[in-house]
Amino acid sequence: MQNFNEQKVVVTGASRGIGKAITLAFLEQGATVIGIYGGNKEAADKFLDECSRFDNQLQLHQCDISDPQQVETFFTQLEEEFDTIDVLVNNAGIRRDKLLAMMDEETWQQVIDINLTGTFLMCRKAVLLMLKQKYGRIINITSPVANLGFAGQTNYGASKAGQIGLTRSLCKETARKKITVNCVSPGFIETELIADLSPEQVKEYKKKVPMRRFGKVEEVAAAVLFLASKEAAYVTGTVLDVNGGL
Ligand code: NAP
């Protein structure tokens, strides 16, 4: 189970946080990972060094997933080398929290552009490749905020709810071609994305989690690998929560 030998996997936001753990998990299982990072070259170079033991299994490309031209260029290069891909994980995402009444349009748009439009742009190109081979797995990383709401996160919540809506509709377009589309919804996971929380906030949020702890990146990666596996062939259009019971 969950052997990804000879599979080509694209992971966005691959060099840090949850995406890094997802990438490592795929590499351990024999996949070739074509990873994307946004702009932090230092983190990308550091991660490539860490992965030297995986020979040539990992590539990292700088690409702003919210820019249609950059996504186009990424896939053109990818197709030249690999023809197609088996798995796409739309993991890259940002938070720019602000109360709605104080939120300027740029702060709204930036989050929607990266989290939601980026997912759309990546799916659009990946689906065309997957349709040709009549096989594929797409996993979109959403958030509990999509359903629960969180003050200060109207932009983030809307983008994450949008990813779920996109997933549930896209899976119906691709089901007959054996392409599954699902979400993983991590709860509070210890990464740089939530590094701005104060110790008081961390204490308070942990109390809200029935398991009384934040999750680990590896726990999210395990859920992603299940949905990406051949064995998960009949699972599509679903949201798998990894949140300690939130
Ligand atoms: P993170 O540590 O902040 O990493 C974010 C990743 O996204 C980085 O690799 C970053 O690239 C990349 N990225 C940002 N903007 C990009 C762009 N325009 N184009 C391409 N890549 C871009 O975040 P994380 O905590 O691992 O979160 C990963 C996903 O999980 C996000 O979608 C987030 O919403 C979701 N999530 C996280 C939590 C949590 O508690 N951590 C909870 C629920 C959901 P650079 O390194 O180049 O900046």
PDB file of N, CA, C and O in Angstrom, residues 126-188:
ATOM      1  N   ALA A 126      -3.177  20.587 -14.596  1.00  0.00           N
ATOM      2  CA  ALA A 126      -2.963  19.183 -14.202  1.00  0.00           C
ATOM      3  C   ALA A 126      -4.057  18.279 -14.758  1.00  0.00           C
ATOM      4  O   ALA A 126      -3.779  17.168 -15.233  1.00  0.00           O
ATOM      5  N   VAL A 127      -5.299  18.750 -14.727  1.00  0.00           N
ATOM      6  CA  VAL A 127      -6.406  17.927 -15.207  1.00  0.00           C
ATOM      7  C   VAL A 127      -6.217  17.579 -16.682  1.00  0.00           C
ATOM      8  O   VAL A 127      -6.468  16.441 -17.097  1.00  0.00           O
ATOM      9  N   LEU A 128      -5.748  18.533 -17.473  1.00  0.00           N
ATOM     10  CA  LEU A 128      -5.544  18.259 -18.904  1.00  0.00           C
ATOM     11  C   LEU A 128      -4.532  17.124 -19.101  1.00  0.00           C
ATOM     12  O   LEU A 128      -4.722  16.254 -19.952  1.00  0.00           O
ATOM     13  N   LEU A 129      -3.470  17.121 -18.279  1.00  0.00           N
ATOM     14  CA  LEU A 129      -2.482  16.041 -18.374  1.00  0.00           C
ATOM     15  C   LEU A 129      -3.075  14.723 -17.893  1.00  0.00           C
ATOM     16  O   LEU A 129      -2.885  13.673 -18.508  1.00  0.00           O
ATOM     17  N   MET A 130      -3.810  14.775 -16.792  1.00  0.00           N
ATOM     18  CA  MET A 130      -4.357  13.544 -16.202  1.00  0.00           C
ATOM     19  C   MET A 130      -5.434  12.921 -17.083  1.00  0.00           C
ATOM     20  O   MET A 130      -5.576  11.711 -17.153  1.00  0.00           O
ATOM     21  N   LEU A 131      -6.196  13.773 -17.770  1.00  0.00           N
ATOM     22  CA  LEU A 131      -7.262  13.263 -18.659  1.00  0.00           C
ATOM     23  C   LEU A 131      -6.658  12.388 -19.747  1.00  0.00           C
ATOM     24  O   LEU A 131      -7.222  11.357 -20.117  1.00  0.00           O
ATOM     25  N   LYS A 132      -5.473  12.790 -20.245  1.00  0.00           N
ATOM     26  CA  LYS A 132      -4.840  12.038 -21.335  1.00  0.00           C
ATOM     27  C   LYS A 132      -4.492  10.624 -20.885  1.00  0.00           C
ATOM     28  O   LYS A 132      -4.595   9.691 -21.647  1.00  0.00           O
ATOM     29  N   GLN A 133      -4.061  10.497 -19.619  1.00  0.00           N
ATOM     30  CA  GLN A 133      -3.653   9.161 -19.161  1.00  0.00           C
ATOM     31  C   GLN A 133      -4.765   8.452 -18.379  1.00  0.00           C
ATOM     32  O   GLN A 133      -4.589   7.347 -17.889  1.00  0.00           O
ATOM     33  N   LYS A 134      -5.915   9.122 -18.265  1.00  0.00           N
ATOM     34  CA  LYS A 134      -7.079   8.556 -17.558  1.00  0.00           C
ATOM     35  C   LYS A 134      -6.711   8.073 -16.146  1.00  0.00           C
ATOM     36  O   LYS A 134      -7.092   7.003 -15.706  1.00  0.00           O
ATOM     37  N   TYR A 135      -5.942   8.875 -15.453  1.00  0.00           N
ATOM     38  CA  TYR A 135      -5.601   8.585 -14.050  1.00  0.00           C
ATOM     39  C   TYR A 135      -5.096   9.856 -13.395  1.00  0.00           C
ATOM     40  O   TYR A 135      -4.326  10.608 -14.007  1.00  0.00           O
ATOM     41  N   GLY A 136      -5.495  10.066 -12.176  1.00  0.00           N
ATOM     42  CA  GLY A 136      -4.930  11.192 -11.442  1.00  0.00           C
ATOM     43  C   GLY A 136      -5.504  11.312 -10.044  1.00  0.00           C
ATOM     44  O   GLY A 136      -6.592  10.808  -9.725  1.00  0.00           O
ATOM     45  N   ARG A 137      -4.729  12.002  -9.207  1.00  0.00           N
ATOM     46  CA  ARG A 137      -5.149  12.273  -7.823  1.00  0.00           C
ATOM     47  C   ARG A 137      -4.860  13.750  -7.551  1.00  0.00           C
ATOM     48  O   ARG A 137      -3.709  14.189  -7.703  1.00  0.00           O
ATOM     49  N   ILE A 138      -5.902  14.490  -7.163  1.00  0.00           N
ATOM     50  CA  ILE A 138      -5.696  15.895  -6.790  1.00  0.00           C
ATOM     51  C   ILE A 138      -6.117  16.054  -5.336  1.00  0.00           C
ATOM     52  O   ILE A 138      -7.213  15.606  -4.949  1.00  0.00           O
ATOM     53  N   ILE A 139      -5.253  16.662  -4.552  1.00  0.00           N
ATOM     54  CA  ILE A 139      -5.572  16.887  -3.137  1.00  0.00           C
ATOM     55  C   ILE A 139      -5.358  18.377  -2.848  1.00  0.00           C
ATOM     56  O   ILE A 139      -4.261  18.920  -3.062  1.00  0.00           O
ATOM     57  N   ASN A 140      -6.406  19.024  -2.377  1.00  0.00           N
ATOM     58  CA  ASN A 140      -6.355  20.450  -2.048  1.00  0.00           C
ATOM     59  C   ASN A 140      -6.345  20.614  -0.529  1.00  0.00           C
ATOM     60  O   ASN A 140      -7.181  20.023   0.164  1.00  0.00           O
ATOM     61  N   ILE A 141      -5.406  21.421  -0.048  1.00  0.00           N
ATOM     62  CA  ILE A 141      -5.301  21.595   1.408  1.00  0.00           C
ATOM     63  C   ILE A 141      -6.157  22.797   1.816  1.00  0.00           C
ATOM     64  O   ILE A 141      -5.826  23.952   1.535  1.00  0.00           O
ATOM     65  N   THR A 142      -7.251  22.483   2.502  1.00  0.00           N
ATOM     66  CA  THR A 142      -8.168  23.527   2.942  1.00  0.00           C
ATOM     67  C   THR A 142      -7.973  23.774   4.447  1.00  0.00           C
ATOM     68  O   THR A 142      -6.874  23.556   4.968  1.00  0.00           O
ATOM     69  N   SER A 143      -8.992  24.229   5.138  1.00  0.00           N
ATOM     70  CA  SER A 143      -8.854  24.554   6.570  1.00  0.00           C
ATOM     71  C   SER A 143     -10.215  24.470   7.246  1.00  0.00           C
ATOM     72  O   SER A 143     -11.245  24.725   6.599  1.00  0.00           O
ATOM     73  N   PRO A 144     -10.244  24.171   8.540  1.00  0.00           N
ATOM     74  CA  PRO A 144     -11.522  24.146   9.277  1.00  0.00           C
ATOM     75  C   PRO A 144     -12.226  25.504   9.252  1.00  0.00           C
ATOM     76  O   PRO A 144     -13.429  25.587   9.449  1.00  0.00           O
ATOM     77  N   VAL A 145     -11.461  26.563   8.991  1.00  0.00           N
ATOM     78  CA  VAL A 145     -12.061  27.906   8.946  1.00  0.00           C
ATOM     79  C   VAL A 145     -13.148  27.980   7.871  1.00  0.00           C
ATOM     80  O   VAL A 145     -14.109  28.748   7.993  1.00  0.00           O
ATOM     81  N   ALA A 146     -13.021  27.148   6.837  1.00  0.00           N
ATOM     82  CA  ALA A 146     -14.023  27.116   5.758  1.00  0.00           C
ATOM     83  C   ALA A 146     -15.418  26.857   6.318  1.00  0.00           C
ATOM     84  O   ALA A 146     -16.400  27.432   5.841  1.00  0.00           O
ATOM     85  N   ASN A 147     -15.514  25.994   7.319  1.00  0.00           N
ATOM     86  CA  ASN A 147     -16.825  25.646   7.889  1.00  0.00           C
ATOM     87  C   ASN A 147     -17.098  26.353   9.206  1.00  0.00           C
ATOM     88  O   ASN A 147     -18.222  26.741   9.487  1.00  0.00           O
ATOM     89  N   LEU A 148     -16.056  26.523  10.024  1.00  0.00           N
ATOM     90  CA  LEU A 148     -16.278  27.035  11.380  1.00  0.00           C
ATOM     91  C   LEU A 148     -16.268  28.561  11.436  1.00  0.00           C
ATOM     92  O   LEU A 148     -16.903  29.151  12.309  1.00  0.00           O
ATOM     93  N   GLY A 149     -15.528  29.184  10.510  1.00  0.00           N
ATOM     94  CA  GLY A 149     -15.364  30.638  10.576  1.00  0.00           C
ATOM     95  C   GLY A 149     -14.404  31.028  11.679  1.00  0.00           C
ATOM     96  O   GLY A 149     -14.203  30.275  12.648  1.00  0.00           O
ATOM     97  N   PHE A 150     -13.783  32.174  11.519  1.00  0.00           N
ATOM     98  CA  PHE A 150     -12.830  32.661  12.515  1.00  0.00           C
ATOM     99  C   PHE A 150     -12.715  34.166  12.343  1.00  0.00           C
ATOM    100  O   PHE A 150     -12.440  34.641  11.228  1.00  0.00           O
ATOM    101  N   ALA A 151     -12.951  34.931  13.402  1.00  0.00           N
ATOM    102  CA  ALA A 151     -12.873  36.394  13.289  1.00  0.00           C
ATOM    103  C   ALA A 151     -11.502  36.800  12.760  1.00  0.00           C
ATOM    104  O   ALA A 151     -10.475  36.275  13.194  1.00  0.00           O
ATOM    105  N   GLY A 152     -11.487  37.699  11.800  1.00  0.00           N
ATOM    106  CA  GLY A 152     -10.221  38.164  11.223  1.00  0.00           C
ATOM    107  C   GLY A 152      -9.819  37.371   9.994  1.00  0.00           C
ATOM    108  O   GLY A 152      -8.810  37.672   9.361  1.00  0.00           O
ATOM    109  N   GLN A 153     -10.595  36.325   9.663  1.00  0.00           N
ATOM    110  CA  GLN A 153     -10.174  35.472   8.546  1.00  0.00           C
ATOM    111  C   GLN A 153     -11.246  35.359   7.462  1.00  0.00           C
ATOM    112  O   GLN A 153     -11.462  34.282   6.905  1.00  0.00           O
ATOM    113  N   THR A 154     -11.955  36.465   7.172  1.00  0.00           N
ATOM    114  CA  THR A 154     -12.984  36.385   6.122  1.00  0.00           C
ATOM    115  C   THR A 154     -12.341  36.078   4.766  1.00  0.00           C
ATOM    116  O   THR A 154     -12.896  35.305   3.974  1.00  0.00           O
ATOM    117  N   ASN A 155     -11.176  36.665   4.503  1.00  0.00           N
ATOM    118  CA  ASN A 155     -10.490  36.399   3.216  1.00  0.00           C
ATOM    119  C   ASN A 155      -9.991  34.955   3.166  1.00  0.00           C
ATOM    120  O   ASN A 155     -10.242  34.222   2.205  1.00  0.00           O
ATOM    121  N   TYR A 156      -9.324  34.554   4.231  1.00  0.00           N
ATOM    122  CA  TYR A 156      -8.769  33.190   4.301  1.00  0.00           C
ATOM    123  C   TYR A 156      -9.910  32.151   4.296  1.00  0.00           C
ATOM    124  O   TYR A 156      -9.866  31.164   3.564  1.00  0.00           O
ATOM    125  N   GLY A 157     -10.952  32.413   5.104  1.00  0.00           N
ATOM    126  CA  GLY A 157     -12.092  31.486   5.185  1.00  0.00           C
ATOM    127  C   GLY A 157     -12.797  31.343   3.843  1.00  0.00           C
ATOM    128  O   GLY A 157     -13.162  30.236   3.425  1.00  0.00           O
ATOM    129  N   ALA A 158     -12.985  32.478   3.150  1.00  0.00           N
ATOM    130  CA  ALA A 158     -13.643  32.425   1.835  1.00  0.00           C
ATOM    131  C   ALA A 158     -12.785  31.638   0.845  1.00  0.00           C
ATOM    132  O   ALA A 158     -13.300  30.839   0.058  1.00  0.00           O
ATOM    133  N   SER A 159     -11.462  31.831   0.905  1.00  0.00           N
ATOM    134  CA  SER A 159     -10.587  31.111  -0.041  1.00  0.00           C
ATOM    135  C   SER A 159     -10.610  29.615   0.247  1.00  0.00           C
ATOM    136  O   SER A 159     -10.607  28.795  -0.669  1.00  0.00           O
ATOM    137  N   LYS A 160     -10.656  29.263   1.522  1.00  0.00           N
ATOM    138  CA  LYS A 160     -10.611  27.838   1.899  1.00  0.00           C
ATOM    139  C   LYS A 160     -11.959  27.163   1.627  1.00  0.00           C
ATOM    140  O   LYS A 160     -12.017  26.008   1.225  1.00  0.00           O
ATOM    141  N   ALA A 161     -13.076  27.894   1.835  1.00  0.00           N
ATOM    142  CA  ALA A 161     -14.403  27.355   1.482  1.00  0.00           C
ATOM    143  C   ALA A 161     -14.497  27.206  -0.032  1.00  0.00           C
ATOM    144  O   ALA A 161     -15.080  26.237  -0.544  1.00  0.00           O
ATOM    145  N   GLY A 162     -13.904  28.165  -0.756  1.00  0.00           N
ATOM    146  CA  GLY A 162     -13.880  28.100  -2.216  1.00  0.00           C
ATOM    147  C   GLY A 162     -13.165  26.849  -2.715  1.00  0.00           C
ATOM    148  O   GLY A 162     -13.598  26.218  -3.679  1.00  0.00           O
ATOM    149  N   GLN A 163     -12.091  26.481  -2.043  1.00  0.00           N
ATOM    150  CA  GLN A 163     -11.354  25.270  -2.454  1.00  0.00           C
ATOM    151  C   GLN A 163     -12.249  24.027  -2.316  1.00  0.00           C
ATOM    152  O   GLN A 163     -12.187  23.114  -3.141  1.00  0.00           O
ATOM    153  N   ILE A 164     -13.081  24.024  -1.270  1.00  0.00           N
ATOM    154  CA  ILE A 164     -13.971  22.856  -1.072  1.00  0.00           C
ATOM    155  C   ILE A 164     -15.027  22.824  -2.184  1.00  0.00           C
ATOM    156  O   ILE A 164     -15.309  21.780  -2.770  1.00  0.00           O
ATOM    157  N   GLY A 165     -15.596  23.982  -2.502  1.00  0.00           N
ATOM    158  CA  GLY A 165     -16.581  24.048  -3.582  1.00  0.00           C
ATOM    159  C   GLY A 165     -15.972  23.627  -4.914  1.00  0.00           C
ATOM    160  O   GLY A 165     -16.588  22.881  -5.690  1.00  0.00           O
ATOM    161  N   LEU A 166     -14.750  24.092  -5.164  1.00  0.00           N
ATOM    162  CA  LEU A 166     -14.051  23.716  -6.403  1.00  0.00           C
ATOM    163  C   LEU A 166     -13.857  22.194  -6.442  1.00  0.00           C
ATOM    164  O   LEU A 166     -14.126  21.537  -7.454  1.00  0.00           O
ATOM    165  N   THR A 167     -13.427  21.640  -5.321  1.00  0.00           N
ATOM    166  CA  THR A 167     -13.158  20.198  -5.234  1.00  0.00           C
ATOM    167  C   THR A 167     -14.422  19.388  -5.529  1.00  0.00           C
ATOM    168  O   THR A 167     -14.394  18.431  -6.307  1.00  0.00           O
ATOM    169  N   ARG A 168     -15.546  19.796  -4.892  1.00  0.00           N
ATOM    170  CA  ARG A 168     -16.777  18.996  -5.029  1.00  0.00           C
ATOM    171  C   ARG A 168     -17.327  19.064  -6.451  1.00  0.00           C
ATOM    172  O   ARG A 168     -17.932  18.096  -6.926  1.00  0.00           O
ATOM    173  N   SER A 169     -17.119  20.178  -7.154  1.00  0.00           N
ATOM    174  CA  SER A 169     -17.590  20.259  -8.539  1.00  0.00           C
ATOM    175  C   SER A 169     -16.616  19.587  -9.499  1.00  0.00           C
ATOM    176  O   SER A 169     -17.024  18.846 -10.392  1.00  0.00           O
ATOM    177  N   LEU A 170     -15.319  19.823  -9.302  1.00  0.00           N
ATOM    178  CA  LEU A 170     -14.331  19.245 -10.225  1.00  0.00           C
ATOM    179  C   LEU A 170     -14.365  17.719 -10.195  1.00  0.00           C
ATOM    180  O   LEU A 170     -14.220  17.067 -11.231  1.00  0.00           O
ATOM    181  N   CYS A 171     -14.607  17.144  -9.011  1.00  0.00           N
ATOM    182  CA  CYS A 171     -14.586  15.669  -8.931  1.00  0.00           C
ATOM    183  C   CYS A 171     -15.674  15.071  -9.811  1.00  0.00           C
ATOM    184  O   CYS A 171     -15.527  13.969 -10.338  1.00  0.00           O
ATOM    185  N   LYS A 172     -16.746  15.819 -10.019  1.00  0.00           N
ATOM    186  CA  LYS A 172     -17.836  15.312 -10.857  1.00  0.00           C
ATOM    187  C   LYS A 172     -17.468  15.388 -12.342  1.00  0.00           C
ATOM    188  O   LYS A 172     -17.912  14.590 -13.150  1.00  0.00           O
ATOM    189  N   GLU A 173     -16.611  16.354 -12.683  1.00  0.00           N
ATOM    190  CA  GLU A 173     -16.170  16.479 -14.084  1.00  0.00           C
ATOM    191  C   GLU A 173     -15.163  15.382 -14.446  1.00  0.00           C
ATOM    192  O   GLU A 173     -15.050  15.012 -15.613  1.00  0.00           O
ATOM    193  N   THR A 174     -14.422  14.875 -13.459  1.00  0.00           N
ATOM    194  CA  THR A 174     -13.292  13.981 -13.772  1.00  0.00           C
ATOM    195  C   THR A 174     -13.512  12.532 -13.334  1.00  0.00           C
ATOM    196  O   THR A 174     -12.673  11.674 -13.610  1.00  0.00           O
ATOM    197  N   ALA A 175     -14.625  12.261 -12.650  1.00  0.00           N
ATOM    198  CA  ALA A 175     -14.822  10.938 -12.026  1.00  0.00           C
ATOM    199  C   ALA A 175     -14.698   9.794 -13.027  1.00  0.00           C
ATOM    200  O   ALA A 175     -14.046   8.782 -12.749  1.00  0.00           O
ATOM    201  N   ARG A 176     -15.286   9.968 -14.203  1.00  0.00           N
ATOM    202  CA  ARG A 176     -15.289   8.851 -15.156  1.00  0.00           C
ATOM    203  C   ARG A 176     -13.912   8.605 -15.770  1.00  0.00           C
ATOM    204  O   ARG A 176     -13.674   7.589 -16.389  1.00  0.00           O
ATOM    205  N   LYS A 177     -13.027   9.566 -15.600  1.00  0.00           N
ATOM    206  CA  LYS A 177     -11.661   9.398 -16.120  1.00  0.00           C
ATOM    207  C   LYS A 177     -10.702   8.939 -15.029  1.00  0.00           C
ATOM    208  O   LYS A 177      -9.476   9.081 -15.161  1.00  0.00           O
ATOM    209  N   LYS A 178     -11.261   8.463 -13.934  1.00  0.00           N
ATOM    210  CA  LYS A 178     -10.434   7.913 -12.841  1.00  0.00           C
ATOM    211  C   LYS A 178      -9.494   8.960 -12.215  1.00  0.00           C
ATOM    212  O   LYS A 178      -8.380   8.653 -11.789  1.00  0.00           O
ATOM    213  N   ILE A 179      -9.973  10.196 -12.221  1.00  0.00           N
ATOM    214  CA  ILE A 179      -9.218  11.262 -11.544  1.00  0.00           C
ATOM    215  C   ILE A 179     -10.023  11.641 -10.305  1.00  0.00           C
ATOM    216  O   ILE A 179     -11.161  12.113 -10.428  1.00  0.00           O
ATOM    217  N   THR A 180      -9.452  11.416  -9.139  1.00  0.00           N
ATOM    218  CA  THR A 180     -10.155  11.788  -7.912  1.00  0.00           C
ATOM    219  C   THR A 180      -9.681  13.162  -7.441  1.00  0.00           C
ATOM    220  O   THR A 180      -8.530  13.556  -7.677  1.00  0.00           O
ATOM    221  N   VAL A 181     -10.595  13.880  -6.795  1.00  0.00           N
ATOM    222  CA  VAL A 181     -10.280  15.226  -6.293  1.00  0.00           C
ATOM    223  C   VAL A 181     -10.824  15.320  -4.869  1.00  0.00           C
ATOM    224  O   VAL A 181     -12.023  15.135  -4.652  1.00  0.00           O
ATOM    225  N   ASN A 182      -9.939  15.552  -3.927  1.00  0.00           N
ATOM    226  CA  ASN A 182     -10.335  15.601  -2.515  1.00  0.00           C
ATOM    227  C   ASN A 182      -9.625  16.740  -1.788  1.00  0.00           C
ATOM    228  O   ASN A 182      -8.663  17.307  -2.311  1.00  0.00           O
ATOM    229  N   CYS A 183     -10.108  17.012  -0.593  1.00  0.00           N
ATOM    230  CA  CYS A 183      -9.427  17.977   0.287  1.00  0.00           C
ATOM    231  C   CYS A 183      -8.913  17.280   1.534  1.00  0.00           C
ATOM    232  O   CYS A 183      -9.523  16.313   2.017  1.00  0.00           O
ATOM    233  N   VAL A 184      -7.827  17.808   2.062  1.00  0.00           N
ATOM    234  CA  VAL A 184      -7.421  17.498   3.435  1.00  0.00           C
ATOM    235  C   VAL A 184      -7.541  18.799   4.205  1.00  0.00           C
ATOM    236  O   VAL A 184      -7.122  19.858   3.721  1.00  0.00           O
ATOM    237  N   SER A 185      -8.154  18.723   5.374  1.00  0.00           N
ATOM    238  CA  SER A 185      -8.356  19.922   6.177  1.00  0.00           C
ATOM    239  C   SER A 185      -7.616  19.798   7.513  1.00  0.00           C
ATOM    240  O   SER A 185      -8.135  19.200   8.457  1.00  0.00           O
ATOM    241  N   PRO A 186      -6.401  20.364   7.575  1.00  0.00           N
ATOM    242  CA  PRO A 186      -5.645  20.276   8.832  1.00  0.00           C
ATOM    243  C   PRO A 186      -6.173  21.285   9.853  1.00  0.00           C
ATOM    244  O   PRO A 186      -6.562  22.389   9.487  1.00  0.00           O
ATOM    245  N   GLY A 187      -6.157  20.886  11.117  1.00  0.00           N
ATOM    246  CA  GLY A 187      -6.494  21.846  12.183  1.00  0.00           C
ATOM    247  C   GLY A 187      -5.283  22.718  12.465  1.00  0.00           C
ATOM    248  O   GLY A 187      -4.556  23.106  11.544  1.00  0.00           O
ATOM    249  N   PHE A 188      -5.055  23.018  13.734  1.00  0.00           N
ATOM    250  CA  PHE A 188      -3.850  23.797  14.078  1.00  0.00           C
ATOM    251  C   PHE A 188      -2.623  22.898  13.935  1.00  0.00           C
ATOM    252  O   PHE A 188      -2.504  21.888  14.629  1.00  0.00           O
TER     253      PHE A 188
END
